[in-house]
Amino acid sequence: MFGVISYLCTLCRSIHTESLICIV
């Protein structure tokens, strides 16, 4: 499950660089 979260976080970062959701 962690791999999925990590993947989503990477996607989120590439789209929203300063997203508070992907602060981890």
PDB file of N, CA and C in Angstrom:
ATOM      1  N   MET A   1       0.831  -1.201   0.000  1.00  0.00           N
ATOM      2  CA  MET A   1       0.000   0.000   0.000  1.00  0.00           C
ATOM      3  C   MET A   1       0.869   1.256   0.000  1.00  0.00           C
ATOM      4  N   PHE A   2       1.994   1.174   0.680  1.00  0.00           N
ATOM      5  CA  PHE A   2       2.896   2.316   0.755  1.00  0.00           C
ATOM      6  C   PHE A   2       3.425   2.706  -0.617  1.00  0.00           C
ATOM      7  N   GLY A   3       3.661   1.705  -1.449  1.00  0.00           N
ATOM      8  CA  GLY A   3       4.152   1.969  -2.797  1.00  0.00           C
ATOM      9  C   GLY A   3       3.144   2.775  -3.604  1.00  0.00           C
ATOM     10  N   VAL A   4       1.850   2.479  -3.391  1.00  0.00           N
ATOM     11  CA  VAL A   4       0.790   3.201  -4.090  1.00  0.00           C
ATOM     12  C   VAL A   4       0.754   4.655  -3.633  1.00  0.00           C
ATOM     13  N   ILE A   5       0.864   4.857  -2.333  1.00  0.00           N
ATOM     14  CA  ILE A   5       0.870   6.214  -1.770  1.00  0.00           C
ATOM     15  C   ILE A   5       2.080   6.982  -2.284  1.00  0.00           C
ATOM     16  N   SER A   6       3.210   6.334  -2.321  1.00  0.00           N
ATOM     17  CA  SER A   6       4.430   6.958  -2.813  1.00  0.00           C
ATOM     18  C   SER A   6       4.291   7.358  -4.279  1.00  0.00           C
ATOM     19  N   TYR A   7       3.668   6.487  -5.071  1.00  0.00           N
ATOM     20  CA  TYR A   7       3.428   6.760  -6.481  1.00  0.00           C
ATOM     21  C   TYR A   7       2.497   7.948  -6.669  1.00  0.00           C
ATOM     22  N   LEU A   8       1.420   7.957  -5.895  1.00  0.00           N
ATOM     23  CA  LEU A   8       0.451   9.058  -5.971  1.00  0.00           C
ATOM     24  C   LEU A   8       1.101  10.361  -5.538  1.00  0.00           C
ATOM     25  N   CYS A   9       1.955  10.285  -4.534  1.00  0.00           N
ATOM     26  CA  CYS A   9       2.634  11.468  -4.033  1.00  0.00           C
ATOM     27  C   CYS A   9       3.583  12.024  -5.096  1.00  0.00           C
ATOM     28  N   THR A  10       4.254  11.133  -5.814  1.00  0.00           N
ATOM     29  CA  THR A  10       5.145  11.564  -6.888  1.00  0.00           C
ATOM     30  C   THR A  10       4.352  12.236  -8.000  1.00  0.00           C
ATOM     31  N   LEU A  11       3.206  11.650  -8.335  1.00  0.00           N
ATOM     32  CA  LEU A  11       2.326  12.238  -9.344  1.00  0.00           C
ATOM     33  C   LEU A  11       1.846  13.608  -8.899  1.00  0.00           C
ATOM     34  N   CYS A  12       1.454  13.680  -7.622  1.00  0.00           N
ATOM     35  CA  CYS A  12       0.941  14.918  -7.057  1.00  0.00           C
ATOM     36  C   CYS A  12       2.012  15.998  -7.098  1.00  0.00           C
ATOM     37  N   ARG A  13       3.248  15.623  -6.782  1.00  0.00           N
ATOM     38  CA  ARG A  13       4.351  16.576  -6.777  1.00  0.00           C
ATOM     39  C   ARG A  13       4.635  17.105  -8.177  1.00  0.00           C
ATOM     40  N   SER A  14       4.531  16.233  -9.169  1.00  0.00           N
ATOM     41  CA  SER A  14       4.814  16.648 -10.538  1.00  0.00           C
ATOM     42  C   SER A  14       3.739  17.584 -11.063  1.00  0.00           C
ATOM     43  N   ILE A  15       2.531  17.476 -10.504  1.00  0.00           N
ATOM     44  CA  ILE A  15       1.430  18.340 -10.935  1.00  0.00           C
ATOM     45  C   ILE A  15       1.324  19.570 -10.039  1.00  0.00           C
ATOM     46  N   HIS A  16       1.321  19.327  -8.716  1.00  0.00           N
ATOM     47  CA  HIS A  16       1.237  20.422  -7.747  1.00  0.00           C
ATOM     48  C   HIS A  16       2.506  20.425  -6.913  1.00  0.00           C
ATOM     49  N   THR A  17       3.440  21.268  -7.288  1.00  0.00           N
ATOM     50  CA  THR A  17       4.754  21.258  -6.656  1.00  0.00           C
ATOM     51  C   THR A  17       4.677  21.611  -5.172  1.00  0.00           C
ATOM     52  N   GLU A  18       3.785  22.512  -4.826  1.00  0.00           N
ATOM     53  CA  GLU A  18       3.705  22.947  -3.432  1.00  0.00           C
ATOM     54  C   GLU A  18       2.439  22.444  -2.756  1.00  0.00           C
ATOM     55  N   SER A  19       2.050  21.226  -3.087  1.00  0.00           N
ATOM     56  CA  SER A  19       0.842  20.665  -2.506  1.00  0.00           C
ATOM     57  C   SER A  19       1.069  20.231  -1.065  1.00  0.00           C
ATOM     58  N   LEU A  20       0.197  20.667  -0.176  1.00  0.00           N
ATOM     59  CA  LEU A  20       0.316  20.307   1.240  1.00  0.00           C
ATOM     60  C   LEU A  20      -0.053  18.854   1.482  1.00  0.00           C
ATOM     61  N   ILE A  21      -0.776  18.263   0.542  1.00  0.00           N
ATOM     62  CA  ILE A  21      -1.188  16.873   0.692  1.00  0.00           C
ATOM     63  C   ILE A  21       0.039  15.957   0.576  1.00  0.00           C
ATOM     64  N   CYS A  22       0.954  16.319  -0.282  1.00  0.00           N
ATOM     65  CA  CYS A  22       2.128  15.474  -0.520  1.00  0.00           C
ATOM     66  C   CYS A  22       3.350  16.061   0.154  1.00  0.00           C
ATOM     67  N   ILE A  23       3.187  16.440   1.404  1.00  0.00           N
ATOM     68  CA  ILE A  23       4.301  17.041   2.132  1.00  0.00           C
ATOM     69  C   ILE A  23       5.248  15.970   2.662  1.00  0.00           C
ATOM     70  N   VAL A  24       4.758  14.736   2.738  1.00  0.00           N
ATOM     71  CA  VAL A  24       5.581  13.646   3.259  1.00  0.00           C
ATOM     72  C   VAL A  24       6.644  13.264   2.234  1.00  0.00           C
TER      73      VAL A  24
END
